[in-house]
Short mmCIF file of C-alpha atoms in Angstrom, two decimals:
data_model
loop_
_atom_site.label_atom_id
_atom_site.label_comp_id
_atom_site.label_asym_id
_atom_site.label_seq_id
_atom_site.Cartn_x
_atom_site.Cartn_y
_atom_site.Cartn_z
CA UNK N 1 219.18 37.08 82.83
CA UNK N 2 218.10 39.39 85.64
CA UNK N 3 217.10 43.03 85.73
CA UNK N 4 214.70 45.52 84.15
CA UNK N 5 213.91 46.12 80.48
CA UNK N 6 212.24 49.29 79.26
CA UNK N 7 209.33 48.82 76.87
CA UNK N 8 207.98 51.25 74.30
CA UNK N 9 204.48 52.63 74.77
CA UNK N 10 201.73 50.83 72.90
CA UNK N 11 201.56 52.08 69.32
CA UNK N 12 198.07 50.57 69.03
CA UNK N 13 196.82 52.79 71.85
CA UNK N 14 198.94 55.73 70.69
CA UNK N 15 197.66 55.80 67.12
CA UNK N 16 194.04 55.48 68.19
CA UNK N 17 194.47 58.18 70.81
CA UNK N 18 196.03 60.54 68.24
CA UNK N 19 193.03 60.17 65.90
CA UNK N 20 190.59 60.68 68.79
CA UNK N 21 192.56 63.70 70.02
CA UNK N 22 192.31 65.20 66.51
CA UNK N 23 188.56 64.51 66.33
CA UNK N 24 188.05 65.93 69.84
CA UNK N 25 190.10 69.03 69.11
CA UNK N 26 192.43 68.67 72.08
CA UNK N 27 193.58 66.76 75.15
CA UNK N 28 197.01 65.88 76.53
CA UNK N 29 198.53 62.53 75.57
CA UNK N 30 201.36 61.28 77.78
CA UNK N 31 203.83 58.45 77.13
CA UNK N 32 203.16 58.36 73.39
CA UNK N 33 205.06 55.63 71.58
CA UNK N 34 208.39 56.55 69.98
CA UNK N 35 207.69 53.95 67.27
CA UNK N 36 208.00 55.17 63.71
CA UNK N 37 204.30 54.45 63.07
CA UNK N 38 203.27 56.79 65.87
CA UNK N 39 205.78 59.51 65.06
CA UNK N 40 204.53 59.35 61.46
CA UNK N 41 200.90 59.65 62.55
CA UNK N 42 201.75 62.69 64.67
CA UNK N 43 203.53 64.43 61.81
CA UNK N 44 200.74 63.80 59.33
CA UNK N 45 198.00 64.97 61.69
CA UNK N 46 199.82 68.27 62.23
CA UNK N 47 198.90 69.24 58.66
CA UNK N 48 195.49 67.69 57.92
CA UNK N 49 194.95 69.89 54.85
CA UNK N 50 198.09 68.68 53.06
CA UNK N 51 197.56 67.71 49.39
CA UNK N 52 199.39 64.40 49.88
CA UNK N 53 199.88 61.95 52.74
CA UNK N 54 202.43 59.11 52.78
CA UNK N 55 201.53 56.38 55.28
CA UNK N 56 204.79 54.56 54.46
CA UNK N 57 204.53 50.95 55.72
CA UNK N 58 202.18 51.68 58.65
CA UNK N 59 198.89 49.80 58.45
CA UNK N 60 197.18 51.75 61.24
CA UNK N 61 198.27 55.04 59.70
CA UNK N 62 196.89 54.10 56.26
CA UNK N 63 193.59 52.79 57.56
CA UNK N 64 192.92 55.24 60.37
CA UNK N 65 193.84 58.22 58.17
CA UNK N 66 191.57 56.95 55.41
CA UNK N 67 188.64 57.12 57.83
CA UNK N 68 189.70 60.39 59.44
CA UNK N 69 190.47 62.26 56.20
CA UNK N 70 187.27 61.02 54.57
CA UNK N 71 184.97 61.87 57.48
CA UNK N 72 186.49 65.33 57.87
CA UNK N 73 185.89 66.07 54.19
CA UNK N 74 189.51 66.42 53.09
CA UNK N 75 190.58 66.54 49.44
CA UNK N 76 193.92 64.75 49.36
CA UNK N 77 196.05 61.89 48.05
CA UNK N 78 196.95 58.98 50.37
CA UNK N 79 199.72 56.55 49.47
CA UNK N 80 202.40 54.32 51.03
CA UNK N 81 205.34 52.01 50.35
CA UNK N 82 205.32 49.40 47.59
CA UNK N 83 204.27 46.76 50.14
CA UNK N 84 201.47 49.01 51.44
CA UNK N 85 200.14 49.31 47.89
CA UNK N 86 199.76 45.49 47.92
CA UNK N 87 197.66 45.46 51.10
CA UNK N 88 193.89 45.50 50.44
CA UNK N 89 191.70 48.38 51.60
CA UNK N 90 188.48 47.82 49.63
CA UNK N 91 186.43 46.79 52.70
CA UNK N 92 187.11 50.16 54.34
CA UNK N 93 186.71 52.23 51.18
CA UNK N 94 183.41 50.54 50.28
CA UNK N 95 182.03 51.27 53.75
CA UNK N 96 183.15 54.89 53.69
CA UNK N 97 181.61 55.37 50.25
CA UNK N 98 178.28 54.14 51.62
CA UNK N 99 178.58 56.71 54.40
CA UNK N 100 179.10 59.55 51.94
CA UNK N 101 182.83 59.63 51.16
CA UNK N 102 184.08 60.28 47.64
CA UNK N 103 187.15 58.04 47.22
CA UNK N 104 188.78 56.75 44.06
CA UNK N 105 191.64 54.32 43.46
CA UNK N 106 194.70 55.74 41.75
CA UNK N 107 196.12 52.34 40.84
CA UNK N 108 194.81 48.81 41.24
CA UNK N 109 191.14 48.57 42.23
CA UNK N 110 190.81 47.78 45.92
CA UNK N 111 194.32 48.92 46.90
CA UNK N 112 196.09 52.21 47.73
CA UNK N 113 196.98 54.81 46.61
CA UNK N 114 193.68 56.63 47.20
CA UNK N 115 192.32 59.98 46.10
CA UNK N 116 189.89 61.45 48.63
CA UNK N 117 187.49 64.02 47.22
CA UNK N 118 185.35 65.21 50.12
CA UNK N 119 182.31 63.98 52.00
CA UNK N 120 178.57 64.17 51.47
CA UNK N 121 176.95 62.81 54.63
CA UNK N 122 173.45 63.25 53.23
CA UNK N 123 174.21 60.18 51.13
CA UNK N 124 174.15 58.20 54.37
CA UNK N 125 170.89 59.62 55.74
CA UNK N 126 168.53 57.23 57.58
CA UNK N 127 165.16 57.49 59.25
CA UNK N 128 165.05 59.96 62.13
CA UNK N 129 166.49 58.54 65.31
CA UNK N 130 168.02 55.49 63.64
CA UNK N 131 171.73 54.78 63.47
CA UNK N 132 173.26 54.36 60.04
CA UNK N 133 173.82 50.61 59.69
CA UNK N 134 176.49 48.89 57.61
CA UNK N 135 177.47 45.25 57.23
CA UNK N 136 181.25 44.81 57.48
CA UNK N 137 183.32 41.65 57.18
CA UNK N 138 184.94 40.76 60.46
CA UNK N 139 187.32 38.11 59.14
CA UNK N 140 190.04 40.49 57.97
CA UNK N 141 191.95 43.29 59.68
CA UNK N 142 190.15 44.80 62.68
CA UNK N 143 191.82 48.09 61.74
CA UNK N 144 189.07 48.62 59.13
CA UNK N 145 186.43 48.31 61.85
CA UNK N 146 188.34 50.59 64.24
CA UNK N 147 188.79 53.21 61.50
CA UNK N 148 185.02 53.28 60.94
CA UNK N 149 184.10 53.23 64.62
CA UNK N 150 186.30 56.20 65.50
CA UNK N 151 184.55 58.46 62.99
CA UNK N 152 181.11 57.05 63.89
CA UNK N 153 180.18 59.69 66.51
CA UNK N 154 180.97 62.49 64.05
CA UNK N 155 178.35 61.23 61.56
CA UNK N 156 174.91 62.89 61.59
CA UNK N 157 173.22 59.58 62.43
CA UNK N 158 176.07 57.81 64.19
CA UNK N 159 177.02 54.30 63.09
CA UNK N 160 176.01 50.69 63.67
CA UNK N 161 178.35 48.06 62.23
CA UNK N 162 176.97 44.57 61.74
CA UNK N 163 180.00 42.25 61.69
CA UNK N 164 179.71 39.28 59.37
CA UNK N 165 181.75 36.08 59.44
CA UNK N 166 184.43 35.24 61.98
CA UNK N 167 185.62 38.36 63.79
CA UNK N 168 189.41 38.57 64.16
CA UNK N 169 191.43 40.61 66.69
CA UNK N 170 188.34 41.53 68.73
CA UNK N 171 190.45 42.90 71.63
CA UNK N 172 191.62 45.67 69.27
CA UNK N 173 187.97 46.58 68.60
CA UNK N 174 187.34 46.67 72.35
CA UNK N 175 190.43 48.85 72.79
CA UNK N 176 189.05 51.28 70.22
CA UNK N 177 185.66 51.43 71.95
CA UNK N 178 187.26 51.91 75.39
CA UNK N 179 189.38 54.83 74.13
CA UNK N 180 186.36 56.33 72.35
CA UNK N 181 184.43 56.19 75.62
CA UNK N 182 187.37 57.82 77.40
CA UNK N 183 187.07 60.71 74.92
CA UNK N 184 183.34 61.04 75.60
CA UNK N 185 181.73 58.83 72.92
CA UNK N 186 178.55 56.85 73.52
CA UNK N 187 179.46 53.49 72.02
CA UNK N 188 179.06 49.81 72.85
CA UNK N 189 179.95 46.28 71.81
CA UNK N 190 176.91 44.01 71.32
CA UNK N 191 178.79 41.03 69.92
CA UNK N 192 177.99 40.83 66.23
CA UNK N 193 176.96 44.50 66.34
CA UNK N 194 179.04 47.49 67.48
CA UNK N 195 177.51 50.95 67.80
CA UNK N 196 178.66 54.56 68.03
CA UNK N 197 175.92 57.12 68.66
CA UNK N 198 176.19 60.64 67.22
CA UNK N 199 177.80 63.26 69.45
CA UNK N 200 180.91 65.33 69.97
CA UNK N 201 184.14 63.96 71.37
CA UNK N 202 185.51 65.85 74.39
CA UNK N 203 189.16 66.94 74.74
CA UNK N 204 190.57 64.52 77.31
CA UNK N 205 193.96 63.64 78.79
CA UNK N 206 195.26 60.08 78.59
CA UNK N 207 198.46 58.19 79.49
CA UNK N 208 199.44 55.40 77.08
CA UNK N 209 200.23 51.97 78.55
CA UNK N 210 203.46 50.14 77.73
CA UNK N 211 203.26 47.69 74.83
CA UNK N 212 202.32 44.07 75.54
CA UNK N 213 203.36 43.09 72.00
CA UNK N 214 206.89 44.32 72.74
CA UNK N 215 206.79 42.56 76.10
CA UNK N 216 206.38 39.24 74.27
CA UNK N 217 210.02 39.34 73.12
CA UNK N 218 211.22 39.60 76.72
CA UNK N 219 208.97 36.70 77.67
CA UNK N 220 210.75 34.77 74.91
CA UNK N 221 214.14 35.70 76.36
CA UNK N 222 213.22 34.56 79.87
CA UNK N 223 211.88 31.31 78.39
CA UNK N 224 215.19 30.65 76.60
CA UNK N 225 217.55 32.02 79.27
CA UNK N 226 219.41 29.92 81.85
CA UNK N 227 217.49 28.53 84.80
CA UNK N 228 216.77 31.06 87.53
CA UNK N 229 216.35 34.01 85.16
CA UNK N 230 213.89 36.79 85.94
CA UNK N 231 213.04 40.19 84.51
CA UNK N 232 210.89 43.20 85.39
CA UNK N 233 208.91 45.05 82.70
CA UNK N 234 207.56 48.45 83.87
CA UNK N 235 204.43 50.19 82.65
CA UNK N 236 202.17 47.17 82.04
CA UNK N 237 198.70 47.00 83.62
CA UNK N 238 196.84 44.04 85.09
CA UNK N 239 193.61 45.37 83.55
CA UNK N 240 194.79 46.18 80.05
CA UNK N 241 192.91 47.06 76.86
CA UNK N 242 195.59 45.31 74.79
CA UNK N 243 194.77 41.87 73.42
CA UNK N 244 198.42 40.86 73.42
CA UNK N 245 198.24 40.56 77.21
CA UNK N 246 197.32 36.99 76.16
CA UNK N 247 201.09 36.39 76.20
CA UNK N 248 200.80 35.89 79.98
CA UNK N 249 198.76 32.69 79.66
CA UNK N 250 200.56 31.47 76.55
CA UNK N 251 204.04 31.78 78.03
CA UNK N 252 202.99 30.09 81.26
CA UNK N 253 202.89 26.94 79.11
CA UNK N 254 206.42 27.68 77.87
CA UNK N 255 207.93 28.07 81.32
CA UNK N 256 207.47 31.76 82.22
CA UNK N 257 205.42 32.85 85.23
CA UNK N 258 204.02 36.40 85.51
CA UNK N 259 203.63 38.38 88.73
CA UNK N 260 201.95 41.81 88.67
CA UNK N 261 203.96 44.26 90.73
CA UNK N 262 203.45 47.93 91.59
CA UNK N 263 204.49 49.36 88.22
CA UNK N 264 204.44 46.47 85.81
CA UNK N 265 205.17 42.75 85.75
CA UNK N 266 207.94 40.44 86.92
CA UNK N 267 208.74 37.42 84.76
CA UNK N 268 210.30 34.31 86.26
CA UNK N 269 211.43 31.18 84.47
CA UNK N 270 209.76 28.07 85.89
CA UNK N 271 211.10 25.41 83.52
CA UNK N 272 207.63 23.81 83.33
CA UNK N 273 206.65 23.33 79.67
CA UNK N 274 203.66 21.55 78.17
CA UNK N 275 202.37 21.01 74.60
CA UNK N 276 199.32 23.16 73.84
CA UNK N 277 196.91 24.43 71.21
CA UNK N 278 196.52 28.18 70.68
CA UNK N 279 194.07 30.23 68.62
CA UNK N 280 195.75 33.51 67.61
CA UNK N 281 192.63 35.11 66.12
CA UNK N 282 192.62 37.79 68.84
CA UNK N 283 196.40 38.16 69.15
CA UNK N 284 198.02 37.55 65.73
CA UNK N 285 201.08 39.68 66.52
CA UNK N 286 202.17 37.08 69.09
CA UNK N 287 202.30 34.21 66.62
CA UNK N 288 205.88 34.69 65.44
CA UNK N 289 207.24 34.96 68.98
CA UNK N 290 205.45 31.85 70.17
CA UNK N 291 206.39 29.78 67.12
CA UNK N 292 210.10 30.56 67.54
CA UNK N 293 210.16 29.86 71.29
CA UNK N 294 208.16 26.64 70.96
CA UNK N 295 210.51 25.43 68.21
CA UNK N 296 213.64 26.30 70.21
CA UNK N 297 212.33 24.51 73.31
CA UNK N 298 211.00 21.54 71.35
CA UNK N 299 207.46 22.05 72.68
CA UNK N 300 204.78 20.86 70.22
CA UNK N 301 202.24 23.63 69.58
CA UNK N 302 199.22 23.63 67.27
CA UNK N 303 198.46 27.15 66.03
CA UNK N 304 195.28 28.49 64.40
CA UNK N 305 193.75 31.90 63.70
CA UNK N 306 196.69 32.94 61.53
CA UNK N 307 194.69 34.15 58.51
CA UNK N 308 195.56 37.84 58.92
CA UNK N 309 199.31 37.05 58.93
CA UNK N 310 199.20 36.74 55.15
CA UNK N 311 198.48 40.48 54.72
CA UNK N 312 200.81 42.00 57.31
CA UNK N 313 204.13 43.73 56.56
CA UNK N 314 204.99 40.51 54.76
CA UNK N 315 203.39 37.08 54.40
CA UNK N 316 204.36 36.13 57.93
CA UNK N 317 203.44 32.46 57.56
CA UNK N 318 205.78 32.05 54.59
CA UNK N 319 208.50 34.05 56.36
CA UNK N 320 208.24 31.92 59.51
CA UNK N 321 208.30 28.69 57.56
CA UNK N 322 211.36 29.77 55.60
CA UNK N 323 213.42 31.04 58.53
CA UNK N 324 212.51 28.30 61.01
CA UNK N 325 213.70 25.71 58.49
CA UNK N 326 217.21 27.18 58.76
CA UNK N 327 217.26 26.14 62.43
CA UNK N 328 215.82 22.66 61.94
CA UNK N 329 212.22 23.54 62.77
CA UNK N 330 208.98 23.48 60.82
CA UNK N 331 205.64 25.24 60.71
CA UNK N 332 203.42 22.76 58.86
CA UNK N 333 199.77 23.20 57.89
CA UNK N 334 198.22 19.92 59.03
CA UNK N 335 194.61 20.83 58.21
CA UNK N 336 193.25 24.01 56.71
CA UNK N 337 194.14 26.89 59.01
CA UNK N 338 195.90 24.73 61.61
CA UNK N 339 199.71 24.82 61.78
CA UNK N 340 201.95 22.64 63.91
CA UNK N 341 205.37 23.70 65.21
CA UNK N 342 207.85 20.81 65.22
CA UNK N 343 211.60 20.20 65.10
CA UNK N 344 214.05 17.48 64.17
CA UNK N 345 216.89 18.93 66.23
CA UNK N 346 216.80 22.68 66.74
CA UNK N 347 220.22 24.34 66.59
CA UNK N 348 221.58 27.89 66.57
CA UNK N 349 224.97 28.06 64.84
CA UNK N 350 225.57 31.46 63.31
CA UNK N 351 222.61 31.43 60.90
CA UNK N 352 221.38 34.60 59.20
CA UNK N 353 217.71 35.54 59.63
CA UNK N 354 215.99 37.48 56.85
CA UNK N 355 213.45 39.99 58.17
CA UNK N 356 211.29 40.65 55.07
CA UNK N 357 210.83 44.34 55.97
CA UNK N 358 209.01 43.10 59.09
CA UNK N 359 209.90 44.37 62.57
CA UNK N 360 208.33 41.35 64.25
CA UNK N 361 210.51 38.89 62.34
CA UNK N 362 213.63 40.63 63.69
CA UNK N 363 212.44 40.70 67.30
CA UNK N 364 210.90 37.22 67.31
CA UNK N 365 214.17 35.58 66.23
CA UNK N 366 216.57 37.79 68.23
CA UNK N 367 216.08 35.86 71.53
CA UNK N 368 217.69 32.82 69.85
CA UNK N 369 221.02 34.55 70.50
CA UNK N 370 220.73 33.06 73.99
CA UNK N 371 221.37 29.68 72.35
CA UNK N 372 224.17 30.72 70.00
CA UNK N 373 225.37 33.48 67.69
CA UNK N 374 223.17 34.61 64.81
CA UNK N 375 222.81 37.51 62.40
CA UNK N 376 219.62 39.53 61.91
CA UNK N 377 219.40 41.18 58.50
CA UNK N 378 218.10 44.77 58.18
CA UNK N 379 217.97 45.30 61.96
CA UNK N 380 216.65 48.84 61.49
CA UNK N 381 213.17 47.42 60.82
CA UNK N 382 212.53 47.50 64.60
CA UNK N 383 212.07 51.28 64.39
CA UNK N 384 208.49 50.58 63.30
CA UNK N 385 207.45 49.62 66.83
CA UNK N 386 210.47 49.37 69.21
CA UNK N 387 213.32 51.71 68.18
CA UNK N 388 215.31 51.01 71.36
CA UNK N 389 215.14 47.23 71.05
CA UNK N 390 218.81 46.61 70.26
CA UNK N 391 220.08 49.04 72.91
CA UNK N 392 217.82 47.36 75.49
CA UNK N 393 219.34 44.01 74.52
CA UNK N 394 222.80 45.43 75.13
CA UNK N 395 221.74 46.67 78.57
CA UNK N 396 220.50 43.14 79.30
CA UNK N 397 223.95 41.75 78.52
CA UNK N 398 223.73 40.76 74.85
CA UNK N 399 226.73 41.48 72.62
CA UNK N 400 225.23 43.38 69.68
CA UNK N 401 227.39 44.42 66.75
CA UNK N 402 226.63 45.86 63.35
#
């Protein structure tokens, strides 16, 4: 494998930038992601006074819009797919209610769909000069925290979030704060406390970086490809706001070296592989990729920080365990929260991989085609984050049919 693969733009950056652009009232965004989640966010924000919003299966769209629509005083209905209606949102709704939002549940308590009925910021008043302070659990999706932070500067008294418990996916919180600062916000990360002072966002231009999460699948391909393989991935930055840049250090242990070049990175297979332990608390979207590659290469890996995988597009731990077993590999919980990847003879021989309505299941298992033929069910799920994934595989020399 040798050549260049085109990555999508980061949907994490794109969806945050779209909310901030809307709150700022302008600014030019370049290289927006073509992922379905981002295209959906764009369409919904074009009509903020609509009586109904459908976030489909997009977690960032559901959570960021909940914050945005509440803080801007909209009266509307917010729903999603059947799976989205099973994903909890009570932490965010409870916090917004304390800040003055009127939100009710239309179905099961603590879950979408939601009815938003305006905003009364006087309910969140504090002493003069003091930020409004809220305790928020940090041990679930960081998207709740980002949704609150982004509307923080628009509140009369700003916002101070006191994070309780173990904080997951902190790089995504830092990304949010960095983009807020780019749009003129006065905000900071103080560890267990994050603050956003009151003030107006400024219309600002921004160019979205390519997606490190998507890059992880190409790292997997170089790791599994024949010796001497290399690949260039344009649009990635050495100094990135994306937590999934952690793939650089992780894949170095699975035989892939990274060199930063003028407009991206160059990946080279080294063949040097070592057992390791990895905490995925700050980069949970890399877990599926790493588990599959480690299993295929027979490299023992102990994984932790996987708690949030239970509430993603599917229960990703169950999905990984089920599909890896078809190849002779196992993801076993040895102690609470610690999973070991092992194999008793990994083989690829025309198996079929179920994707569970999850784009990352499809893309994490696809690189196994380098070891033999396989079938990926419901391949269209990749449209959520990487619509051109299959065509990029064909350009790289894969035979893709279906």
